[in-house]
Coordinates of N, CA, C and O in Angstrom, one line a residue:
X28 N 152.5 128.2 128.2 CA 153.7 126.9 127.8 C 152.4 126.2 127.7 O 151.7 125.7 128.9
X29 N 152.6 125.0 126.8 CA 151.5 124.1 126.6 C 152.6 122.9 128.0 O 153.5 122.8 128.2
X30 N 151.4 121.7 128.0 CA 151.9 120.7 128.1 C 153.0 119.6 127.9 O 154.1 119.5 128.1
X31 N 153.0 119.9 126.5 CA 154.1 119.3 125.6 C 155.5 120.1 126.0 O 156.2 119.5 125.9
X32 N 155.2 121.3 126.4 CA 156.7 121.8 125.9 C 157.1 121.9 127.1 O 158.4 121.8 127.3
X33 N 156.2 122.3 128.2 CA 156.8 121.5 129.8 C 157.4 120.3 130.0 O 158.3 120.0 130.4
X34 N 157.3 119.2 129.5 CA 157.3 117.9 129.2 C 159.3 117.7 128.9 O 159.8 117.4 129.5
X35 N 159.1 118.5 127.5 CA 160.1 118.4 127.3 C 161.3 119.3 127.6 O 162.4 119.0 127.8
X36 N 160.9 120.0 128.6 CA 162.0 120.9 129.3 C 162.2 120.6 130.7 O 163.2 120.5 130.8
X37 N 161.3 119.7 131.1 CA 161.6 118.8 132.2 C 162.3 117.5 132.5 O 162.9 116.9 133.0
X38 N 162.6 117.1 130.7 CA 162.6 115.7 130.4 C 164.5 115.9 130.5 O 165.3 116.6 130.3
X39 N 165.1 114.6 131.5 CA 166.6 114.2 132.1 C 167.3 113.9 130.5 O 166.5 113.1 130.2
X40 N 168.3 114.1 130.3 CA 169.2 113.5 129.3 C 168.8 112.0 129.9 O 169.3 111.8 130.5
X41 N 169.1 111.1 129.0 CA 168.9 109.7 129.4 C 170.3 109.3 129.2 O 171.3 109.3 128.3
X42 N 171.0 108.4 130.2 CA 172.8 108.2 130.2 C 172.4 106.8 129.6 O 171.9 106.5 129.4
X43 N 173.9 107.0 128.8 CA 174.1 106.0 127.9 C 174.4 104.8 128.8 O 175.3 104.5 129.7
X44 N 174.0 103.7 128.4 CA 174.4 102.6 129.1 C 176.1 102.0 128.8 O 176.6 102.1 128.1
X45 N 176.5 101.3 130.2 CA 177.5 101.4 129.7 C 178.2 99.9 129.1 O 179.2 99.8 128.8
X46 N 177.2 99.1 129.1 CA 177.1 98.0 128.4 C 176.3 97.9 126.6 O 175.4 98.1 127.1
X47 N 176.7 97.6 125.5 CA 175.8 98.5 124.5 C 176.6 96.9 123.7 O 177.6 96.6 123.5
X48 N 175.3 96.1 123.0 CA 175.5 95.7 121.7 C 175.7 94.3 122.3 O 175.9 93.9 123.3
X49 N 175.9 93.5 121.4 CA 176.1 92.0 121.5 C 177.5 91.8 122.1 O 178.2 90.7 122.6
X50 N 178.5 92.4 122.0 CA 180.1 91.9 122.3 C 180.0 92.4 123.5 O 181.2 92.3 124.4
X51 N 179.1 93.4 124.2 CA 179.3 93.8 125.7 C 180.5 94.7 126.2 O 181.0 94.7 126.9
X52 N 180.9 96.0 125.0 CA 182.0 96.5 125.4 C 181.3 98.0 126.6 O 180.7 98.4 126.6
X53 N 182.8 97.9 127.4 CA 181.8 98.6 128.2 C 183.1 100.0 127.8 O 184.5 100.1 127.5
X54 N 181.9 100.9 127.7 CA 182.3 102.4 127.0 C 182.8 103.3 127.9 O 183.4 104.3 128.0
X55 N 182.6 103.2 129.4 CA 183.3 103.9 130.6 C 184.3 103.7 131.3 O 185.2 104.7 131.7
X56 N 184.7 102.8 131.0 CA 186.1 102.3 131.6 C 187.1 102.1 130.8 O 187.5 101.0 130.3
X57 N 188.1 102.8 131.0 CA 189.2 102.8 130.1 C 189.9 101.1 130.2 O 190.6 101.1 131.6
X58 N 190.7 100.6 129.4 CA 191.2 99.3 129.8 C 192.8 99.9 129.3 O 192.8 99.8 127.9
X59 N 193.8 99.4 130.0 CA 195.3 100.1 129.0 C 195.6 98.5 129.2 O 195.1 97.5 129.4
X60 N 196.6 98.3 127.9 CA 197.1 96.8 127.6 C 198.3 96.7 128.8 O 198.2 97.2 129.7
X61 N 198.2 95.4 129.0 CA 199.0 94.6 129.8 C 200.6 95.1 129.6 O 201.2 95.6 128.4
X62 N 201.1 95.5 131.2 CA 202.6 95.8 131.2 C 203.3 94.4 130.7 O 203.5 93.6 131.2
X63 N 204.7 94.8 129.7 CA 205.3 93.9 129.1 C 206.4 93.4 130.5 O 206.5 92.3 130.1
X64 N 206.5 94.1 130.9 CA 207.6 93.6 132.1 C 207.0 93.1 132.8 O 207.4 92.2 133.8
X65 N 205.6 92.8 132.9 CA 204.7 91.9 133.8 C 204.4 90.7 133.3 O 203.5 90.1 132.7
X66 N 205.5 89.5 133.8 CA 205.3 88.2 133.1 C 204.1 87.3 134.1 O 204.0 86.4 133.5
X67 N 203.6 88.2 134.8 CA 202.4 87.4 135.3 C 201.1 87.9 135.1 O 200.0 88.6 135.6
X68 N 201.0 88.3 133.3 CA 199.9 89.0 132.9 C 198.7 88.4 132.8 O 198.7 86.9 133.0
X69 N 197.8 88.4 131.9 CA 196.6 87.8 131.9 C 196.5 86.6 131.2 O 195.5 85.6 131.3
X70 N 197.9 86.1 130.4 CA 198.0 85.0 129.9 C 198.0 83.9 130.5 O 197.5 82.7 130.2
X71 N 198.2 84.0 131.9 CA 198.6 82.7 132.6 C 197.2 82.6 133.6 O 196.3 83.3 133.6
X72 N 196.6 81.4 133.7 CA 195.5 81.3 134.6 C 196.0 80.8 136.1 O 194.9 81.2 136.4
X73 N 197.3 80.1 136.2 CA 197.5 80.0 137.6 C 198.8 81.0 138.2 O 199.6 81.4 136.8
X74 N 198.9 81.6 139.0 CA 199.6 82.6 139.0 C 200.7 81.9 139.4 O 200.9 81.0 140.6
X75 N 202.2 82.4 138.7 CA 203.2 81.6 139.2 C 204.1 82.6 139.7 O 204.4 83.7 139.3
X76 N 205.3 81.9 140.3 CA 206.2 83.4 141.3 C 207.6 83.4 139.9 O 207.5 82.6 139.1
X77 N 207.8 84.7 139.7 CA 208.1 85.1 138.6 C 209.5 84.8 138.1 O 210.2 84.1 137.2
X78 N 210.4 84.2 139.5 CA 211.6 83.6 139.3 C 211.2 82.4 138.4 O 212.2 81.6 137.6
X79 N 210.2 81.2 139.4 CA 209.7 79.8 138.6 C 209.9 80.6 137.0 O 210.3 79.1 136.4
X80 N 208.8 81.1 136.9 CA 208.6 81.7 135.5 C 209.4 81.8 134.6 O 209.8 81.0 133.3
X81 N 210.7 82.1 135.4 CA 211.8 82.9 134.3 C 212.7 81.6 134.1 O 212.9 81.2 132.6
X82 N 212.7 80.7 135.1 CA 213.6 79.4 135.1 C 212.9 78.9 134.1 O 213.5 78.0 132.8
X83 N 211.8 78.4 133.8 CA 210.9 77.6 133.0 C 211.0 77.8 131.7 O 211.1 77.6 130.8
X84 N 210.8 79.5 131.1 CA 210.7 79.8 130.0 C 212.4 79.5 129.3 O 212.5 79.7 128.4
X85 N 213.6 79.7 130.6 CA 214.7 79.5 129.8 C 214.9 78.0 129.2 O 215.3 77.7 128.1
X86 N 214.2 77.2 130.1 CA 214.1 76.0 130.2 C 213.4 75.2 128.6 O 214.0 74.9 127.9
X87 N 212.1 75.9 128.5 CA 211.3 75.2 127.3 C 212.1 76.0 126.1 O 211.7 75.3 125.1
X88 N 212.4 77.1 126.5 CA 213.4 77.4 125.0 C 214.5 76.6 124.7 O 214.7 76.3 123.4
X89 N 215.3 76.2 125.6 CA 216.1 75.0 125.4 C 215.7 73.8 124.9 O 216.0 73.3 123.7
X90 N 214.4 73.6 125.7 CA 213.6 72.0 124.9 C 213.3 72.2 123.8 O 213.9 71.7 123.3
X91 N 212.8 73.3 123.4 CA 212.3 73.4 122.2 C 213.6 73.7 120.7 O 213.3 73.2 119.8
X92 N 214.2 74.1 121.1 CA 215.4 74.5 120.3 C 215.8 73.1 120.1 O 216.3 72.5 118.7
X93 N 216.1 72.3 121.0 CA 216.8 70.9 121.1 C 215.9 69.8 120.2 O 216.4 69.2 119.5
X94 N 214.7 70.1 120.4 CA 213.4 69.3 119.6 C 214.0 69.5 117.7 O 213.7 69.1 117.2
X95 N 213.8 71.2 117.8 CA 213.9 71.6 116.2 C 215.4 71.2 115.7 O 215.3 70.9 114.7
X96 N 215.9 70.9 116.8 CA 217.6 70.2 116.1 C 217.5 69.0 116.0 O 218.2 68.2 115.1
X97 N 216.9 68.5 116.4 CA 216.5 66.8 116.1 C 216.2 66.6 115.0 O 216.8 65.7 114.3
X98 N 215.0 67.3 114.8 CA 214.1 67.1 113.3 C 215.2 68.1 112.5 O 215.4 67.2 111.2
X99 N 216.0 68.4 112.4 CA 217.6 68.9 111.8 C 218.2 68.4 111.5 O 219.0 68.7 110.4
X100 N 218.0 67.0 112.3 CA 219.6 66.2 111.9 C 220.6 66.3 112.8 O 221.8 66.0 112.7
X101 N 220.7 67.6 113.6 CA 221.4 68.2 114.3 C 222.2 67.7 115.5 O 223.2 68.0 116.0
X102 N 221.1 66.8 115.9 CA 221.6 66.7 117.5 C 220.3 65.2 117.4 O 219.5 64.8 116.6
X103 N 220.7 64.6 118.5 CA 220.5 62.9 118.8 C 219.0 63.1 119.7 O 218.7 63.6 120.4
X104 N 218.1 62.4 119.3 CA 216.6 62.5 120.0 C 216.8 61.8 121.4 O 216.1 62.3 122.1
X105 N 217.7 60.9 121.3 CA 218.2 60.3 122.8 C 218.4 61.5 123.7 O 218.1 61.1 125.2
X106 N 218.8 62.7 123.2 CA 219.0 63.9 123.8 C 217.5 64.3 124.9 O 217.9 64.6 126.0
X107 N 216.8 63.8 124.4 CA 215.4 64.7 124.9 C 214.4 63.3 125.8 O 213.8 63.9 125.9
X108 N 215.2 61.9 125.5 CA 214.1 61.1 125.9 C 213.4 61.1 127.3 O 212.6 61.0 127.7
X109 N 214.5 61.6 128.2 CA 213.7 62.0 129.7 C 213.1 63.1 129.9 O 212.3 62.6 131.0
X110 N 212.9 64.1 128.7 CA 211.9 64.9 129.1 C 211.0 64.9 128.2 O 210.3 65.6 128.6
X111 N 210.3 64.0 127.8 CA 209.4 63.1 127.0 C 208.4 62.3 127.1 O 209.1 61.1 127.2
X112 N 207.0 62.2 126.9 CA 206.5 61.2 127.2 C 206.7 60.1 126.0 O 207.3 60.6 124.7
X113 N 206.6 58.9 125.6 CA 206.7 57.9 124.8 C 206.5 58.1 123.7 O 207.2 58.1 122.6
X114 N 204.8 58.5 123.8 CA 204.7 58.6 122.0 C 205.0 60.1 121.7 O 205.2 59.9 120.7
X115 N 205.4 61.0 122.6 CA 205.7 62.2 121.8 C 207.4 61.8 121.4 O 207.7 62.7 120.4
X116 N 208.0 61.5 121.8 CA 209.3 60.9 121.4 C 209.4 59.9 120.4 O 210.2 60.2 119.7
X117 N 208.2 59.1 120.3 CA 208.2 58.3 119.0 C 207.9 59.3 117.9 O 208.5 59.1 116.7
X118 N 206.8 60.0 117.9 CA 206.9 61.0 117.1 C 207.9 62.1 116.5 O 208.0 62.2 115.0
X119 N 208.6 62.4 117.5 CA 209.8 63.4 117.3 C 210.5 62.3 116.4 O 211.4 62.8 115.3
X120 N 211.1 60.9 116.8 CA 211.7 60.4 115.7 C 211.6 59.8 114.8 O 212.0 60.3 113.5
X121 N 210.3 60.2 114.1 CA 209.6 59.2 113.3 C 209.4 60.8 112.0 O 210.0 60.5 111.1
X122 N 209.6 62.0 112.8 CA 209.2 63.4 112.5 C 210.9 63.7 111.7 O 211.4 64.1 110.8
X123 N 211.9 63.4 112.5 CA 213.1 63.2 111.9 C 213.7 62.4 111.3 O 214.6 62.5 110.2
X124 N 213.4 61.0 110.8 CA 213.4 60.3 109.9 C 213.0 60.5 108.4 O 213.8 60.5 107.7
X125 N 211.9 61.2 108.7 CA 211.2 61.6 107.6 C 211.9 62.7 106.9 O 212.4 62.8 105.6
X126 N 212.3 64.0 107.9 CA 213.2 64.8 107.2 C 214.8 64.2 106.9 O 215.0 64.5 105.3
X127 N 215.1 63.3 107.2 CA 216.2 62.6 106.8 C 216.5 61.9 105.6 O 217.0 62.3 104.6
X128 N 215.1 61.6 105.3 CA 214.7 61.0 104.4 C 214.4 61.8 103.3 O 214.7 61.4 101.4
X129 N 214.3 63.1 103.2 CA 214.2 64.0 102.1 C 215.7 64.3 101.7 O 215.5 65.3 100.8
X130 N 216.6 64.3 102.2 CA 218.2 64.1 102.3 C 218.5 63.4 100.4 O 218.3 62.3 101.0
X131 N 219.1 64.1 100.0 CA 219.7 63.4 98.9 C 221.2 63.2 99.0 O 222.0 64.3 99.0
X132 N 222.0 62.2 98.4 CA 223.1 61.7 98.2 C 223.5 61.3 97.4 O 222.6 59.9 96.9
X133 N 224.6 61.4 96.8 CA 225.4 60.6 95.8 C 226.1 59.6 96.2 O 227.5 59.9 96.9
X134 N 226.9 58.3 95.5 CA 228.2 57.8 96.2 C 229.5 58.7 95.8 O 229.2 59.6 95.1
X135 N 230.2 59.1 97.1 CA 231.3 59.5 97.5 C 231.0 61.0 97.5 O 231.9 61.8 97.3
X136 N 229.5 61.5 97.6 CA 229.7 63.2 98.2 C 228.6 63.2 99.5 O 228.2 62.1 99.4
X137 N 228.7 64.0 100.0 CA 228.3 64.1 101.0 C 226.2 64.6 101.2 O 226.1 64.9 99.6
X138 N 226.0 64.1 101.9 CA 224.5 64.4 101.9 C 223.8 65.9 101.5 O 224.5 66.8 102.6
X139 N 222.9 66.2 100.8 CA 222.7 67.7 100.9 C 221.0 67.9 100.8 O 220.4 66.8 100.4
X140 N 220.7 68.7 101.1 CA 219.3 69.6 101.2 C 219.3 70.1 100.2 O 220.4 71.1 100.1
X141 N 218.3 70.3 99.0 CA 218.0 71.3 98.2 C 218.3 72.5 98.5 O 217.6 72.6 99.8
X142 N 219.3 73.4 98.2 CA 219.6 74.5 98.7 C 220.6 74.8 100.0 O 221.0 74.1 100.3
X143 N 220.9 75.9 100.4 CA 221.7 76.0 101.2 C 221.5 75.5 102.8 O 220.1 75.6 102.9
X144 N 222.1 74.9 103.5 CA 221.6 74.7 105.0 C 221.5 75.4 105.6 O 222.7 76.0 106.2
X145 N 220.5 76.0 106.6 CA 220.8 76.8 107.4 C 220.3 76.1 108.7 O 219.0 75.3 108.9
X146 N 220.9 76.3 109.8 CA 220.4 76.0 111.5 C 219.3 76.6 111.5 O 219.1 77.7 112.0
X147 N 218.4 76.0 111.7 CA 217.1 76.4 112.3 C 217.2 77.2 113.5 O 217.4 76.7 114.8
X148 N 216.4 78.2 113.8 CA 216.5 78.9 115.5 C 215.1 79.1 115.8 O 214.1 79.6 115.1
X149 N 215.1 79.1 117.1 CA 213.6 80.1 117.4 C 214.1 81.3 118.1 O 215.1 81.9 118.5
X150 N 212.8 81.9 116.9 CA 212.9 83.3 117.0 C 212.1 84.3 118.7 O 212.6 85.3 118.7
X151 N 210.9 83.5 118.7 CA 210.1 83.7 119.8 C 209.7 83.1 120.4 O 209.8 81.9 119.8
X152 N 209.1 83.3 121.5 CA 208.8 81.7 122.6 C 207.8 82.5 123.6 O 208.2 84.2 124.3
X153 N 206.4 82.1 123.7 CA 205.6 82.1 124.4 C 205.0 81.1 125.4 O 204.2 80.1 124.7
X154 N 204.6 81.4 126.9 CA 204.4 80.1 127.4 C 203.3 80.7 128.1 O 203.6 82.2 128.5
X155 N 202.4 79.9 128.8 CA 201.3 80.0 129.6 C 201.3 79.0 130.3 O 201.1 78.1 130.2
X156 N 201.2 79.6 131.6 CA 200.7 78.5 132.4 C 199.0 78.2 133.3 O 198.6 78.9 133.3
X157 N 198.8 77.0 132.4 CA 197.4 76.4 132.6 C 197.2 76.3 134.1 O 196.0 76.1 134.5
X158 N 198.0 75.7 134.8 CA 197.7 75.3 136.3 C 199.3 75.1 136.6 O 200.1 75.4 136.2
X159 N 199.4 75.1 138.5 CA 200.8 74.8 139.3 C 201.7 74.3 138.3 O 202.6 74.5 138.3
X160 N 201.3 73.4 137.8 CA 201.9 71.9 137.3 C 202.1 71.9 135.6 O 202.5 70.7 135.3
X161 N 201.2 73.0 134.8 CA 201.4 72.3 133.8 C 201.1 73.7 132.9 O 200.8 75.2 133.0
X162 N 201.9 73.9 131.7 CA 202.5 74.7 130.9 C 202.5 74.7 129.3 O 202.7 73.7 129.1
X163 N 201.9 75.3 128.6 CA 201.7 75.3 127.3 C 203.0 76.5 126.9 O 203.0 77.8 127.2
X164 N 203.5 76.1 125.8 CA 204.5 76.9 125.0 C 204.2 76.9 123.4 O 204.0 75.6 122.9
X165 N 204.5 78.0 123.1 CA 204.4 78.4 121.3 C 205.5 78.6 121.3 O 206.0 79.8 121.5
X166 N 206.3 78.6 120.0 CA 207.6 79.1 119.2 C 207.4 79.4 118.3 O 206.7 78.7 117.1
X167 N 208.1 80.4 117.6 CA 208.3 80.9 116.0 C 209.8 80.4 116.0 O 210.6 80.6 116.5
X168 N 209.5 79.4 114.6 CA 211.3 79.4 114.4 C 211.4 79.4 113.1 O 210.5 79.2 111.8
X169 N 212.5 79.9 112.6 CA 213.3 80.7 111.2 C 214.0 79.5 111.0 O 214.9 79.0 111.6
X170 N 213.5 79.0 109.6 CA 214.4 78.4 108.9 C 214.9 79.2 107.4 O 214.0 79.2 106.4
X171 N 216.3 79.6 107.6 CA 216.6 80.4 106.6 C 215.5 81.9 106.6 O 215.0 82.3 107.3
X172 N 214.9 82.0 105.4 CA 213.8 82.8 105.0 C 212.1 82.6 105.7 O 211.7 83.2 105.7
X173 N 212.2 81.4 105.5 CA 210.6 81.0 105.9 C 210.5 80.8 107.5 O 211.6 80.5 108.1
X174 N 209.4 80.6 108.1 CA 209.1 80.6 109.3 C 208.3 79.9 110.1 O 207.1 79.5 108.7
X175 N 208.1 78.8 110.8 CA 207.1 78.1 111.2 C 207.1 78.1 112.5 O 207.7 78.8 113.3
X176 N 206.1 77.7 112.9 CA 205.3 77.2 114.6 C 205.6 75.9 115.1 O 205.6 74.9 114.0
X177 N 206.0 75.9 116.3 CA 206.1 74.5 117.1 C 205.3 75.2 118.4 O 205.4 75.9 118.9
X178 N 204.1 74.5 118.9 CA 203.7 74.1 120.4 C 203.7 73.0 121.2 O 204.1 72.0 120.4
X179 N 203.9 73.2 122.7 CA 204.0 72.0 123.0 C 203.5 72.1 124.6 O 202.8 73.4 125.1
X180 N 203.2 71.4 124.8 CA 202.2 71.3 126.4 C 203.4 70.4 127.4 O 203.9 69.1 127.1
X181 N 203.6 71.0 128.5 CA 204.3 70.7 129.5 C 204.0 70.3 130.8 O 202.9 71.1 131.1
X182 N 204.1 68.8 131.5 CA 203.2 68.5 132.6 C 204.1 68.2 133.8 O 205.5 67.5 133.4
X183 N 204.0 68.4 134.8 CA 205.0 68.0 136.3 C 204.5 66.9 136.2 O 203.5 66.3 137.0
X184 N 205.5 65.7 136.0 CA 205.6 63.7 136.0 C 206.4 63.7 137.1 O 208.2 63.7 136.5
X185 N 206.3 63.0 137.9 CA 207.5 62.4 138.8 C 208.3 63.1 139.1 O 209.9 63.1 139.0
X186 N 208.2 64.9 139.7 CA 209.0 65.5 140.1 C 209.9 66.2 139.1 O 210.8 66.7 139.2
X187 N 209.5 66.2 137.5 CA 210.3 66.9 136.4 C 209.2 67.1 135.7 O 208.5 66.3 135.1
X188 N 209.6 68.5 134.7 CA 208.6 68.7 133.7 C 208.6 67.8 132.2 O 210.2 67.5 131.8
X189 N 207.8 67.3 131.8 CA 207.9 66.4 130.7 C 206.9 67.0 129.8 O 205.8 67.3 130.1
X190 N 207.2 66.7 128.6 CA 206.5 66.9 127.1 C 205.5 66.2 127.2 O 205.8 64.9 126.6
X191 N 204.2 66.3 127.2 CA 203.2 65.3 126.8 C 202.7 65.8 125.7 O 201.6 65.1 125.3
X192 N 202.9 66.8 124.8 CA 202.4 67.1 123.3 C 203.2 68.2 122.6 O 203.7 68.7 123.4
X193 N 203.4 67.5 121.2 CA 204.2 68.7 120.4 C 203.8 68.3 119.0 O 203.7 67.9 118.6
X194 N 203.8 69.8 118.8 CA 203.1 69.8 117.8 C 203.4 70.9 116.4 O 204.4 72.1 116.8
X195 N 204.1 70.9 115.4 CA 204.6 70.8 114.6 C 204.0 71.6 113.6 O 202.6 71.5 113.1
X196 N 204.1 72.9 113.0 CA 203.1 74.0 112.0 C 204.0 74.4 111.0 O 205.2 74.6 110.9

């Protein structure tokens, strides 16, 4: 047997590196998706008590539905004033006025919007606590056959959650 054949016989197979490529994917540790029943999963930066999270999710859903109702002209913006910072409240009122301005009316007839009037409704809501006193929420809103998105940031100010940012898409 030659030296080359002897070296080939003794050679051990090289182990595969656990991390390869620029994305650093681990090839040896299987990662299961998060359990949907676990509301304290990876999207939260801060750990939150499950009961507190459930209450906040319900409150955030009602708040965002109310904000959508204000813009649709089905609710007064003053109902949300204590839960919003001044700049956010003013933007909500301005948005509601713009939508109201798009409504057409003829003398002696009720105001109508082109097409059938449909009450917008929130179809899904996702929240994430970025700190123990700060949460961000995103919702999908259905307007008839169309869907839009709304995002909000809530912070604990003076003992109650207040909306500090509200974005519409």
